[in-house]
Amino acid sequence: MKISLPINGYSSSIKINVYIWNKYLKKYNTMLIIIDTGASVTTISAEVLYKLGYNLKECNEKTILTASKKEQVKSVNIEKFKIENFELTNIEVYSHEFPEDSFHAAGVLGLNVLTKFDINFLFSQNILKLTPRNDI
């Protein structure tokens, strides 16, 4: 199964839609997210996770190193996470408070999800092609 996704802008960042499980409504919510190969773990806005029913008060706290400084984040286990029809279960994400004007997305898609795919950027067609890896 190959996935072809339209790239939403690439001047300063590359954004795609992902689907994150909403614990309240028992369905997926579509979220715009930035691809970030410099992020080890996918990170989602604390506000978004709260609205999806994830109780951040019960989550473990971790210290991470961002591009600019050390930050305290909560480690959250997402029940279901999809990119097109490819579903991942029990994915760890970090909860973080992003500045309001930072990038107009729900968060960043990190290597813990990206490494599950072989990835090709076709900038001439504004398409991202993802092929799920069979070896993991």
XYZ file of C-alpha atoms in Angstrom:
136
model
C 0.000 0.000 0.000
C 1.434 3.360 -1.012
C 0.123 6.643 0.280
C 0.225 9.833 -1.779
C -0.529 13.026 0.113
C -0.768 16.580 -1.120
C 1.852 18.789 0.481
C 0.308 21.824 2.100
C 2.960 24.492 1.548
C 6.691 24.026 1.655
C 8.155 27.494 1.850
C 8.843 27.284 5.588
C 7.312 23.935 6.529
C 5.661 20.861 5.036
C 2.206 20.097 6.417
C -0.035 17.068 5.937
C -3.341 15.897 7.377
C -3.336 13.096 9.933
C -6.197 11.528 11.866
C -6.038 11.338 15.660
C -8.484 9.315 17.746
C -10.987 11.363 19.721
C -11.639 9.521 22.997
C -14.817 11.525 23.697
C -16.530 11.003 20.355
C -14.990 7.591 19.528
C -13.998 8.736 16.048
C -11.047 10.285 14.232
C -10.428 14.013 14.047
C -8.455 15.433 11.138
C -5.430 17.512 12.122
C -2.936 19.488 10.072
C 0.572 18.605 11.243
C 4.101 19.627 10.251
C 6.650 17.026 9.169
C 9.715 17.464 11.362
C 12.612 15.074 10.768
C 14.449 16.819 13.604
C 11.852 15.730 16.159
C 12.440 12.325 17.728
C 8.845 12.001 18.919
C 5.627 13.340 17.446
C 4.457 16.321 19.486
C 0.875 17.567 19.657
C -0.541 20.739 21.175
C -1.680 20.219 24.769
C -4.917 22.039 23.947
C -5.640 19.676 21.035
C -4.961 16.574 23.140
C -7.209 17.885 25.914
C -10.046 18.481 23.426
C -9.607 14.911 22.137
C -10.129 13.506 25.632
C -6.587 12.781 26.764
C -6.069 13.494 30.486
C -2.659 15.159 30.647
C -2.697 15.256 34.457
C -2.310 11.466 34.501
C 0.609 11.400 32.039
C 4.304 11.044 32.836
C 6.437 14.162 32.545
C 9.666 14.150 30.540
C 12.409 16.646 29.810
C 13.245 17.073 26.131
C 15.769 19.187 24.280
C 14.209 21.361 21.578
C 16.061 23.429 19.003
C 16.326 26.270 21.489
C 16.142 24.908 25.062
C 15.086 22.173 27.463
C 11.321 21.786 27.886
C 9.023 19.818 30.176
C 6.435 17.780 28.248
C 3.867 15.112 29.051
C 4.140 11.687 27.403
C 0.726 10.664 26.041
C -0.305 7.338 24.527
C -2.589 7.893 21.512
C -4.912 4.924 21.009
C -5.210 5.309 17.235
C -3.357 7.497 14.753
C -3.831 7.349 10.983
C -2.146 8.680 7.894
C -4.658 8.063 5.117
C -5.652 4.368 5.539
C -2.503 3.339 7.416
C -3.416 3.009 11.081
C -0.955 3.011 13.956
C -1.993 2.041 17.474
C -0.642 3.014 20.872
C 1.642 5.748 19.588
C 3.575 7.814 22.098
C 3.339 11.551 21.524
C 4.494 14.480 23.589
C 2.141 17.192 24.723
C 3.535 20.690 24.375
C 2.351 24.286 24.612
C 3.240 25.818 21.246
C 3.276 29.609 20.851
C 0.008 30.775 19.264
C 1.669 32.240 16.185
C 4.218 29.447 15.739
C 2.968 27.475 12.739
C -0.835 27.061 12.500
C -0.801 23.289 12.948
C -1.766 20.819 15.672
C 1.845 19.773 16.154
C 4.827 18.100 14.527
C 5.127 14.600 13.071
C 8.362 13.135 14.417
C 10.632 10.213 13.656
C 8.738 7.761 15.884
C 6.043 7.798 13.163
C 8.052 8.807 10.083
C 10.480 5.875 10.367
C 7.583 3.476 9.845
C 7.621 4.592 6.182
C 9.934 5.008 3.226
C 9.386 8.610 2.168
C 9.656 10.422 -1.170
C 9.031 14.129 -1.602
C 7.904 15.016 -5.130
C 8.118 18.790 -4.950
C 7.467 19.162 -8.687
C 4.004 17.653 -8.045
C 3.446 18.913 -4.459
C 3.079 15.304 -3.307
C 4.511 13.289 -0.452
C 4.660 9.535 -1.059
C 4.756 7.212 1.919
C 5.303 3.479 1.679
C 4.816 1.537 4.910
C 7.918 -0.468 5.744
C 7.625 -4.234 5.964
C 10.752 -4.680 8.078
C 9.412 -3.121 11.283
